[in-house]
XYZ file of C-alpha atoms in Angstrom:
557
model
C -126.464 -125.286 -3.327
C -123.353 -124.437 -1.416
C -122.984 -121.673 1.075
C -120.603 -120.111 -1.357
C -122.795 -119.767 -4.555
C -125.317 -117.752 -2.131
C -125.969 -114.566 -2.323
C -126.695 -112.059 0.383
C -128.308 -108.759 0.912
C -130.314 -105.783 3.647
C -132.623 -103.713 2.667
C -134.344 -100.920 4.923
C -137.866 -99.910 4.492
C -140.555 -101.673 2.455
C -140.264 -100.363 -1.316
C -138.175 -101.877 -3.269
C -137.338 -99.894 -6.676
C -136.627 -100.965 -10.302
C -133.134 -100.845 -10.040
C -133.052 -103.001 -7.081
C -135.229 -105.750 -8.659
C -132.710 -105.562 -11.796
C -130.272 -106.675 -9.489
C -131.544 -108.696 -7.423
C -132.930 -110.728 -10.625
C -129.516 -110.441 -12.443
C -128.156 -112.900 -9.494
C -130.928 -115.127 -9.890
C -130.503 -115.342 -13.810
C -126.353 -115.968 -12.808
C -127.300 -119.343 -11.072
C -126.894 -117.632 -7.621
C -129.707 -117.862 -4.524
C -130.891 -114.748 -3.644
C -131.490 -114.002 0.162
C -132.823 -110.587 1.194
C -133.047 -109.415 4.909
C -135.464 -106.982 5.655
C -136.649 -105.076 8.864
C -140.087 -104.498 7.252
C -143.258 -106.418 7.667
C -144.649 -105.230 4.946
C -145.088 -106.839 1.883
C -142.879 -106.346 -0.305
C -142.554 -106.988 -4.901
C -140.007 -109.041 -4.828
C -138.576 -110.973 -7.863
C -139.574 -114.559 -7.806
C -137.060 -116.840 -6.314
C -135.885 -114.009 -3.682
C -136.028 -115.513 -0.552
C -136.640 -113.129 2.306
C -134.900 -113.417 5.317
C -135.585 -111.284 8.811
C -132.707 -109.055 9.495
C -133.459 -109.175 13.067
C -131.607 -112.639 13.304
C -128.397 -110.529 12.623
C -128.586 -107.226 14.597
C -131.743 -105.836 16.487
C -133.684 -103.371 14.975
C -132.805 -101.079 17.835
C -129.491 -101.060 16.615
C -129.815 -99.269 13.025
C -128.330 -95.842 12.413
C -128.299 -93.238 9.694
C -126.039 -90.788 8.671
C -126.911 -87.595 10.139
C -125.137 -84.844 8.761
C -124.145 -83.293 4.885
C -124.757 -84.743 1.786
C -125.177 -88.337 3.425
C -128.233 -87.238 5.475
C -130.380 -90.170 6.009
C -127.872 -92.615 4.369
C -127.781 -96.302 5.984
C -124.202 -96.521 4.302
C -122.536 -97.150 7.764
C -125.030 -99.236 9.082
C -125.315 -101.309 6.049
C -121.780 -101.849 6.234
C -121.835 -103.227 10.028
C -124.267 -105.177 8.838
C -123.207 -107.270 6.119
C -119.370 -107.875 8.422
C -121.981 -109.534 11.495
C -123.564 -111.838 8.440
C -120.789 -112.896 6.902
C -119.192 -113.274 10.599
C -122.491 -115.146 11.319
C -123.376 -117.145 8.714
C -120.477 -116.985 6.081
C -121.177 -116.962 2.467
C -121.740 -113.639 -0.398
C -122.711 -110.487 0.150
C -123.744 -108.065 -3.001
C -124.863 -104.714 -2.413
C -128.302 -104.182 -3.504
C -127.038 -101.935 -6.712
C -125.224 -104.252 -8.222
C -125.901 -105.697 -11.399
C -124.302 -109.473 -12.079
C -123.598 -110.161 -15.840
C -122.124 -113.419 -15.221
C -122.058 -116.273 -12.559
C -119.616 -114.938 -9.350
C -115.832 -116.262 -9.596
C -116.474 -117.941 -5.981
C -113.325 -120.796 -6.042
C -111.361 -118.855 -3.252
C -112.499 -118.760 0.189
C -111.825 -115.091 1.058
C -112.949 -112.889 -1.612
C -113.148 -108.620 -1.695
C -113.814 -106.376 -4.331
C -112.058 -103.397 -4.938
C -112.837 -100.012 -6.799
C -110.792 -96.706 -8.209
C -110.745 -94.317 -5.561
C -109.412 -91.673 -8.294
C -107.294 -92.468 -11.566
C -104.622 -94.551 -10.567
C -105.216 -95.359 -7.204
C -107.601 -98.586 -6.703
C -108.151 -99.879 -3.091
C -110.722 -102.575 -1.022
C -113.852 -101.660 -0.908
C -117.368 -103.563 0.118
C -119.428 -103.897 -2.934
C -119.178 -107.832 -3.116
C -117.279 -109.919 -0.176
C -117.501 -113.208 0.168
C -116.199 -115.137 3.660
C -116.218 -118.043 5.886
C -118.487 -117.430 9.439
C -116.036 -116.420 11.938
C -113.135 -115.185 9.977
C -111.111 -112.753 11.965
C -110.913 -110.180 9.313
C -114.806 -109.894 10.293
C -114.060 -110.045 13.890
C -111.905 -106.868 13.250
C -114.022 -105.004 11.858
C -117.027 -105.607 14.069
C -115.230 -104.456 16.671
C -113.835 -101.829 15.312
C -117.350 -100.293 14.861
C -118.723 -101.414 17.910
C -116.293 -98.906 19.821
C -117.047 -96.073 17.910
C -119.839 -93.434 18.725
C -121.782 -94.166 15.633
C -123.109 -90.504 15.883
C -119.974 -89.303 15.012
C -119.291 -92.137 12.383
C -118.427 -90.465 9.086
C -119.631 -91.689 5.640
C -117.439 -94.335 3.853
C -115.539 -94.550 7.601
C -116.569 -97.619 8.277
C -116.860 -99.625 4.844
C -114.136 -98.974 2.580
C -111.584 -97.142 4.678
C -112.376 -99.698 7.611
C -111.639 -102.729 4.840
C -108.800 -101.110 3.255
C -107.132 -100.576 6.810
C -107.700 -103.894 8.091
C -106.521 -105.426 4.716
C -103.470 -104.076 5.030
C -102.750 -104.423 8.803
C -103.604 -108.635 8.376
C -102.159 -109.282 5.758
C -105.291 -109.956 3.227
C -104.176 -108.259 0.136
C -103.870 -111.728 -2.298
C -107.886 -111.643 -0.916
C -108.338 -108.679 -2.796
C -109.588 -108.988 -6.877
C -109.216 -106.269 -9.399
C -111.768 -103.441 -9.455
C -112.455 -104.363 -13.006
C -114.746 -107.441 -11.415
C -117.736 -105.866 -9.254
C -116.990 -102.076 -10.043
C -115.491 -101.855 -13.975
C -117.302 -97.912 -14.177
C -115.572 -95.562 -11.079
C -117.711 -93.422 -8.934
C -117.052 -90.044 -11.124
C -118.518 -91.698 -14.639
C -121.352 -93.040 -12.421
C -123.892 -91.754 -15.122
C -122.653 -94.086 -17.843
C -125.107 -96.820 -17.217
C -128.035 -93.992 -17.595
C -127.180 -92.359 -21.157
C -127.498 -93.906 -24.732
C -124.277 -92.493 -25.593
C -122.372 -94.103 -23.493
C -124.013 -97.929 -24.006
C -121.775 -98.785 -27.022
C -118.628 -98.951 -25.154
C -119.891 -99.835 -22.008
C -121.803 -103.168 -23.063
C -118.473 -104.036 -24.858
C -116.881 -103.580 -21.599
C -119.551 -105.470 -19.819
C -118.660 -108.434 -22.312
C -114.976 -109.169 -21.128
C -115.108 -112.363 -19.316
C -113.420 -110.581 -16.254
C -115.947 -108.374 -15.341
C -118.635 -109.600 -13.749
C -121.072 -106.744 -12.067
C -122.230 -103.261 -13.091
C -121.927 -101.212 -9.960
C -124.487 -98.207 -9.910
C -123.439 -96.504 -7.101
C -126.226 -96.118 -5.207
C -125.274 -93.721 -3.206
C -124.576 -90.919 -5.898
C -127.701 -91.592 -7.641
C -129.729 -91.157 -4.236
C -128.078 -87.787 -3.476
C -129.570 -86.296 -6.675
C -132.759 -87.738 -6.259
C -132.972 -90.353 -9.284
C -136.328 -91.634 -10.305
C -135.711 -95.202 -9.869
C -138.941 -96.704 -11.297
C -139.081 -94.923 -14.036
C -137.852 -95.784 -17.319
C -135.309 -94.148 -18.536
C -133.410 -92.995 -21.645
C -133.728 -95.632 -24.480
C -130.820 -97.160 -25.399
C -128.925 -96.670 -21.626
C -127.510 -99.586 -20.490
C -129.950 -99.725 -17.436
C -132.523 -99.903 -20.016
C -131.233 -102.854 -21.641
C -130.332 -104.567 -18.440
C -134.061 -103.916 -17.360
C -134.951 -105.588 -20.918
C -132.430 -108.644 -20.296
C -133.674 -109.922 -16.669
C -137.797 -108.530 -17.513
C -137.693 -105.947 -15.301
C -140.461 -103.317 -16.593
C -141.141 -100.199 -15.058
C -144.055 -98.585 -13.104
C -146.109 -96.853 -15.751
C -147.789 -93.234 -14.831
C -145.195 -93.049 -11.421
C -142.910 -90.938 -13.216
C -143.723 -87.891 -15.504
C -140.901 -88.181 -18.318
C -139.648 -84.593 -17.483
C -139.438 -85.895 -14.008
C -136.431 -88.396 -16.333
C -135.419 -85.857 -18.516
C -134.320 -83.849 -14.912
C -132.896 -86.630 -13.815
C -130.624 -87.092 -16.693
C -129.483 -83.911 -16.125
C -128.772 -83.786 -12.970
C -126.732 -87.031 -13.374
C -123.940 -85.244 -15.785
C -123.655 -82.003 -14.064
C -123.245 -82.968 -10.713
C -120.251 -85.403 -12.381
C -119.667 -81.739 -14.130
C -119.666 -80.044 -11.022
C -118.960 -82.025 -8.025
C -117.539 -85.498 -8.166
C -114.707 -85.622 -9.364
C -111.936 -82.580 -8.659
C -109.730 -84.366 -11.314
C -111.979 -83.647 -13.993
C -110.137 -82.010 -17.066
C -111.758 -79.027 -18.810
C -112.726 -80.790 -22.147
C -115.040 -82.807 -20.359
C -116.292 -80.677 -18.275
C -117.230 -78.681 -21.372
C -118.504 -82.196 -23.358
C -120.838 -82.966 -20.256
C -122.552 -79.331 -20.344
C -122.759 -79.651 -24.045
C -125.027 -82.675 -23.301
C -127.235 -82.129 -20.498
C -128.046 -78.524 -22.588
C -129.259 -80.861 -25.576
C -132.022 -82.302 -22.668
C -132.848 -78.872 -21.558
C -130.952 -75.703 -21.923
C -133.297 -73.685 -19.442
C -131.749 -76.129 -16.534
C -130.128 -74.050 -13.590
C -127.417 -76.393 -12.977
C -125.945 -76.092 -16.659
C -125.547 -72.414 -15.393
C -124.704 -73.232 -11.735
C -121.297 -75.191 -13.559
C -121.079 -72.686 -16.244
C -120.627 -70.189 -13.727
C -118.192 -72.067 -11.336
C -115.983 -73.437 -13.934
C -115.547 -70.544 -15.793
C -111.582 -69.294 -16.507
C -111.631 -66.828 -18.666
C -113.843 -63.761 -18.648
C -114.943 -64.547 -22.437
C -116.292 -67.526 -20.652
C -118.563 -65.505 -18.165
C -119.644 -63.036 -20.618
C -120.629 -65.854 -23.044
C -122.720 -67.679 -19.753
C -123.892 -64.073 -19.110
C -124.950 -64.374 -23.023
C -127.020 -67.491 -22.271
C -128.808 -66.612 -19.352
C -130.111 -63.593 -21.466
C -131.800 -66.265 -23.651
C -133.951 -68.080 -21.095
C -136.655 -67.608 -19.147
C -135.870 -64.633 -16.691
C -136.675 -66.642 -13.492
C -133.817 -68.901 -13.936
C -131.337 -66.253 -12.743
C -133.569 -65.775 -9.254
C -132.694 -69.374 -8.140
C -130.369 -69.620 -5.688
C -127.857 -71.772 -7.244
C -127.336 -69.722 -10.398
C -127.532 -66.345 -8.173
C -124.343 -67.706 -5.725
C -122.475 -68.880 -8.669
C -122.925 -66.174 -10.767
C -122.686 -63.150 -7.971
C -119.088 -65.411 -7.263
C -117.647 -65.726 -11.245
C -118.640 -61.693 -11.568
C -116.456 -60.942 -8.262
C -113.541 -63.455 -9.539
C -113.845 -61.742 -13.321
C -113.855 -57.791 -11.400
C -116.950 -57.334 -13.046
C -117.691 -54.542 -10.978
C -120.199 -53.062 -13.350
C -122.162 -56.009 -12.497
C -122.235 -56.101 -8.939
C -124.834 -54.321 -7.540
C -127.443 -55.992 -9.569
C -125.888 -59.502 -9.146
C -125.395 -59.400 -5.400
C -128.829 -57.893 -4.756
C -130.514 -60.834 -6.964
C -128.267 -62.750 -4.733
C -130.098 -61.606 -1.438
C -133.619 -62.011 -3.015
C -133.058 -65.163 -4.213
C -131.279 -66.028 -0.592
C -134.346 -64.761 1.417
C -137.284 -66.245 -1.101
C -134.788 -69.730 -0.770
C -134.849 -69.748 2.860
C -132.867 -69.552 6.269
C -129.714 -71.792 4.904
C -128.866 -70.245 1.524
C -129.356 -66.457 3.877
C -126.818 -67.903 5.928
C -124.460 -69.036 2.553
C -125.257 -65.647 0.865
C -124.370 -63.567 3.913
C -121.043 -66.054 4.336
C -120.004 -64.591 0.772
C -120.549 -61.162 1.396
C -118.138 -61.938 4.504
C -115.613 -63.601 1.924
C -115.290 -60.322 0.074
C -115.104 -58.233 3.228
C -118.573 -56.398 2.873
C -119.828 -56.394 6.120
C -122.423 -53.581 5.232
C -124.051 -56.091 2.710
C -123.731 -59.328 4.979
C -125.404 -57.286 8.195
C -128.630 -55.978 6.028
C -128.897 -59.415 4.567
C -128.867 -60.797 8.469
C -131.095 -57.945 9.402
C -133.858 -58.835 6.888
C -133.779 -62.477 7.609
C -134.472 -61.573 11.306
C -137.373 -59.303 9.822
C -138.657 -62.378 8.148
C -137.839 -64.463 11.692
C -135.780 -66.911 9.591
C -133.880 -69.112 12.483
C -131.025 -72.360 11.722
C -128.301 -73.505 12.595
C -125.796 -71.631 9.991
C -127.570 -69.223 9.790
C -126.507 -67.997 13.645
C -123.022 -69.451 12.789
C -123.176 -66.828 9.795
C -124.707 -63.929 12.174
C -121.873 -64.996 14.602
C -119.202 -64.663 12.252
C -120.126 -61.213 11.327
C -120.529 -59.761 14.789
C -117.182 -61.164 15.412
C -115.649 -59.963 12.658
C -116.913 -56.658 13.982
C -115.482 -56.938 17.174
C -118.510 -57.925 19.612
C -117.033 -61.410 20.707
C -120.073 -61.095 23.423
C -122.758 -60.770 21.100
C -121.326 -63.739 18.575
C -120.181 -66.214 21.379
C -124.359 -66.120 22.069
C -124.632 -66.563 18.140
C -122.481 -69.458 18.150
C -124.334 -70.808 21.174
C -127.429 -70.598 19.543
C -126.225 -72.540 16.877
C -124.931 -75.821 18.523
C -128.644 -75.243 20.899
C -129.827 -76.010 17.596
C -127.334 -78.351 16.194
C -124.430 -79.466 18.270
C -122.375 -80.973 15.589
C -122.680 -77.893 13.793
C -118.865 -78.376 13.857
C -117.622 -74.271 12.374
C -120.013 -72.881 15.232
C -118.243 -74.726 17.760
C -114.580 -73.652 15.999
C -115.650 -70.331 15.848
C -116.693 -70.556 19.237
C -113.462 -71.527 20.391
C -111.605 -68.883 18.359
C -113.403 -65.670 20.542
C -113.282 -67.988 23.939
C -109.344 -68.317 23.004
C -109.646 -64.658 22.038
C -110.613 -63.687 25.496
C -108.595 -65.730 26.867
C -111.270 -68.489 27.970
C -108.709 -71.169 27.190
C -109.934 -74.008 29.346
C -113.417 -72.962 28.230
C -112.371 -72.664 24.724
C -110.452 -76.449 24.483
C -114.104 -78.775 24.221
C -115.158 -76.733 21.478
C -111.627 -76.903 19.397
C -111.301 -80.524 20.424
C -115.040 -81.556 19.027
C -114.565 -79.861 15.793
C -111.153 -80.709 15.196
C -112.609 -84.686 15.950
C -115.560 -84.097 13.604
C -114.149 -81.972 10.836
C -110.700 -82.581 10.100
C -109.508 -79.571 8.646
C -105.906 -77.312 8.628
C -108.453 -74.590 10.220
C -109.587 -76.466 12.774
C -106.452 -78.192 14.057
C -104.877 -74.950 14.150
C -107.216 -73.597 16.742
C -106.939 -76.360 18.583
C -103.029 -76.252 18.372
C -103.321 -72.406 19.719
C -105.510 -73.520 22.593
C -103.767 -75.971 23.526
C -100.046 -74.065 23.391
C -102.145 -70.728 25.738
C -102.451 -73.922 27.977
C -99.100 -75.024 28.060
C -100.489 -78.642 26.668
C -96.929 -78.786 24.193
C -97.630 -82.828 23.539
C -101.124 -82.444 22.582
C -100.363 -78.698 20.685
C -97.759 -80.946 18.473
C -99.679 -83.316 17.734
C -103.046 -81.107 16.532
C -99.429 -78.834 14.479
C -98.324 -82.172 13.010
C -101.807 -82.996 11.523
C -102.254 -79.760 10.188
C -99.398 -79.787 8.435
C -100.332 -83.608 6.897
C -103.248 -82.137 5.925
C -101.728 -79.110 4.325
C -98.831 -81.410 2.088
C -96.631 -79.543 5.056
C -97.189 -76.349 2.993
C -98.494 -74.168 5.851
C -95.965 -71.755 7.225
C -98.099 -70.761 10.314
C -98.149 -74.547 11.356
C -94.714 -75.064 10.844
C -93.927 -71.636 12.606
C -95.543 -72.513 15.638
C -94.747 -75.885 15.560
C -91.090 -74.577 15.731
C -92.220 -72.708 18.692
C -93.443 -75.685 20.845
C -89.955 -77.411 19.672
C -88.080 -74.745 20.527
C -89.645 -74.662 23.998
C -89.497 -78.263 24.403
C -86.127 -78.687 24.346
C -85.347 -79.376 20.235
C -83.744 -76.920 18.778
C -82.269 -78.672 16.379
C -85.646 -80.492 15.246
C -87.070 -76.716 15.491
C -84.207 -75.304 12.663
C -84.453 -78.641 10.442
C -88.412 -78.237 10.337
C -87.789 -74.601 9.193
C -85.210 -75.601 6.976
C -87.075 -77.938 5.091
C -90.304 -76.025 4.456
C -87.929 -73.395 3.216
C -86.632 -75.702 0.825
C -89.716 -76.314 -0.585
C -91.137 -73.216 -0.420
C -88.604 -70.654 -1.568
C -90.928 -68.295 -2.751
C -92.566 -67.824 1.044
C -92.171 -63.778 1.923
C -93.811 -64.592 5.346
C -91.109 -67.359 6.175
C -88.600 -65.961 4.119
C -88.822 -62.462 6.291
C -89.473 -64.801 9.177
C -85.682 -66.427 8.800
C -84.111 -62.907 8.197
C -85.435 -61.701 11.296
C -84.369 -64.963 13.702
C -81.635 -65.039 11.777
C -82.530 -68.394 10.367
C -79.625 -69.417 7.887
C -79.590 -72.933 7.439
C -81.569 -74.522 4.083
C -81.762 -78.131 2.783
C -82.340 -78.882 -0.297
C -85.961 -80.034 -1.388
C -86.600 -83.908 -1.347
């Protein structure tokens, strides 16, 4: 068998689920060798013909990292990726992620081969679901050192897989490398629960059947993030099901209660409902909350994304209609509590208030130290500092301590005026967690305030690096210009305004103001001029260009 028509994966840990042996035997039924590389010792239920490999050959074990921070928590993603670029560099060949199912033999006849997948509708770029290479290719070279001079602490998810490919695509040249999404990912990440419910097989086996597709992604990553059961059997009918039925995969019987399922299949639609996808059109919003309520109607997501996606206040009243209906402890969860005490501010249900927003602060305090701190941060929001400080004042009662939950307690003190008494606040909170990147914006914002401006720059520059946001590169901009830094104060004005669609006046204001003082006036007035052209319906700039007499406009585009 040729290097080429092997297939090559990593897995960490020792337990390998149902949906991994699905794949893994999928290959083998293609015709493809199977190699697995492992860390573990332990043994392991493999499919027969998997041959297992020890993943120390590639990179020491000292050398693995996982994702430490948001919704990736504990995710190998970024590791996994470094991985698979020092075995193909190695030892050439395949490489398949371990959630991909293959419904026919790999096209394999060119020597360079990378998937690609839909980012969102109409945009489609590399990815690194399937990539096949010679050992030593420079493309691989790239990459691995690309990662090697990064702080992998600070590595964000997806940073180093599909961005890193998609860069270095482009910058050598490799785009004829590159083969339609259609082959290795034909379902994007925002319909990722297609493969999971009967009602979607029909059309997805026929698309599974075109002789140009040739693996079922599963996204992996999605599916961990909302906990899947992934030894259980699940809804008859799904297409997993009749993968698991096509390659004799069976399930573990008694692991998995079948409400434990029945969750699960909830889960999976509303978090596409809610989360994934921020293209998402009403209708099908509304279709996939129709479903999951035919599993279970009592489920505090389905009122979680009733609540949020609400437009109309017949809408909220009809949500307020169906919480009536079941059982009464579903409005004391936290989700439903936020979401709800949020639609009845947006709707000026005022009537409501007082009971929402106190359910709010039970639910907050019986949830624990992180939804206090999220509760308290909407109180803030709507400018009720008397609500947010005895929220803060019983968690303190109930000696509730984390991270956001100081950065909360800061924000209020400072919004009160005792930059003292939240600068310790803030402290406390990168003690705790230093990348707890708002805490160390915040931070800056009352050093800068007090004009601690050389004190103030390490904590704008760090969360400016970790979280790039308009907010935080506009602190940083403002420290930098109190420090007379006009290169660097550009630069953080200039990515602010990227990041904005160069629809933020106050970056463009003061980014006129470090032109201005740098000697381009004429750069200064054509900046102005254009954002004024596309924004003619600015008061703040339009009063702005009355006052500094301000005269000249372009038109848009």
């Amino acid at each position: 068998m040729h290097a080429s028509e092997l297939v090559q994966s990593l897995w960490i840990g020792s337990n390998i689920s149902r949906i991994e042996k699905i794949s893994m035997q999928s290959f083998l039924s293609a015709g493809h060798e199977y190699h697995l590389y492992t860390y573990s010792e332990e043994p392991m239920d493999l499919p027969d013909g998997v041959v297992r490999k020890d993943a120390r050959e590639i990179v020491p074990e000292h050398m693995v990292w996982h994702h430490g921070h948001g919704p990736e928590k504990g995710s190998v993603a970024g590791f996994s990726d470094y991985f698979r670029f020092q075995l193909l560099f190695q030892r050439g060949g395949v490489w398949a992620d371990a959630d991909l199912i293959c419904v026919r033999p790999l096209p394999l006849d060119q020597e360079v081969l990378i998937c690609s997948e839909t980012v969102r509708p109409g945009l489609v770029q590399p990815s690194t679901q399937l990539l096949k290479f010679p050992a030593g290719d420079r493309f691989l070279a790239e990459c691995i050192a690309d990662i090697e001079a990064r702080d992998v602490d600070g590595i964000a998810f997806l940073e180093v897989g599909p961005a890193l490919v998609d860069r270095k695509v482009r910058e050598l040249g490799y785009q004829k490398h590159v083969v339609p999404a259609d082959y290795f990912c034909p379902v994007p990440w925002w319909e990722f629960y297609r493969p999971f419910i009967p009602g979607h097989a029909e059309k997805l086996m026929e698309l599974l059947a075109r002789e140009d597709v040739y693996c079922l992604h599963l996204w992996h990553e999605l599916l961990r993030r909302i906990d899947i059961p992934k030894d259980a059997e699940m809804a008859k009918g799904s297409v997993i099901e009749q993968m698991a039925e096509r390659f004799a995969v069976p399930s573990s019987p008694g692991r998995h209660d079948p409400r434990e399922v029945q969750d699960f299949l909830v889960g999976i639609l509303l978090a596409n409902a809610e989360d994934w996808c921020s293209e998402i059109e009403k209708p099908e919003i509304e279709r996939l909350v129709a479903e999951a309520a035919g599993i279970n109607p009592a489920d505090p997501r389905l009122f979680r994304v009733r609540y949020e996606k609400a437009d109309l206040p017949e809408e909220f009243a009809a949500t307020e209609q169906e919480l009536a209906r079941v059982p009464a402890e579903v409005a004391r969860i936290f989700m439903v509590a936020l979401a709800r005490a949020q639609a009845a501010r947006r709707f000026g249900r005022d009537d409501l208030q007082p009971v929402v927003e106190r359910n709010l602060s039970d639910s907050a305090l019986e949830a624990g130290p992180d939804a206090t701190a999220e509760a308290a941060w909407h109180f803030l929001r709507r400018q009720d500092r008397e609500s947010a400080a005895s929220l803060l004042e019983e968690a303190d009662a109930l000696g509730f301590s984390s991270a956001s939950l100081h950065v909360a307690r800061g924000r209020h003190l400072q919004l009160s005026g005792k930059n003292a008494l939240a600068e310790g606040s803030f402290r406390a909170a990168l003690d705790l967690d230093g990348k707890t990147w708002n805490a160390a914006l915040l931070l800056a914002e009352v050093l800068h305030s007090e004009g601690e401006h050389e004190a103030a720059l390490p904590h704008a520059q760090s969360a400016a690096d970790f979280q790039k946001t308009v907010w935080a590169f506009m602190v940083l901009a403002r420290v930098q210009m109190a420090l007379r830094n006009s290169e660097a104060a550009e630069l953080a004005l200039r990515s602010a305004l990227e990041l904005s669609g160069g629809a933020n006046w106050n970056a463009t204001r003061l980014l006129h103001e470090v032109l201005s003082q740098t000697g381009r006036p004429a750069e200064a007035s054509e900046l102005v001029s254009s954002y004024l052209a596309n924004n003619p319906e600015d008061a703040r700039a339009l009063n702005w260009a009355a006052r500094n007499g301000h005269t000249r406009h372009r038109a848009a585009g």
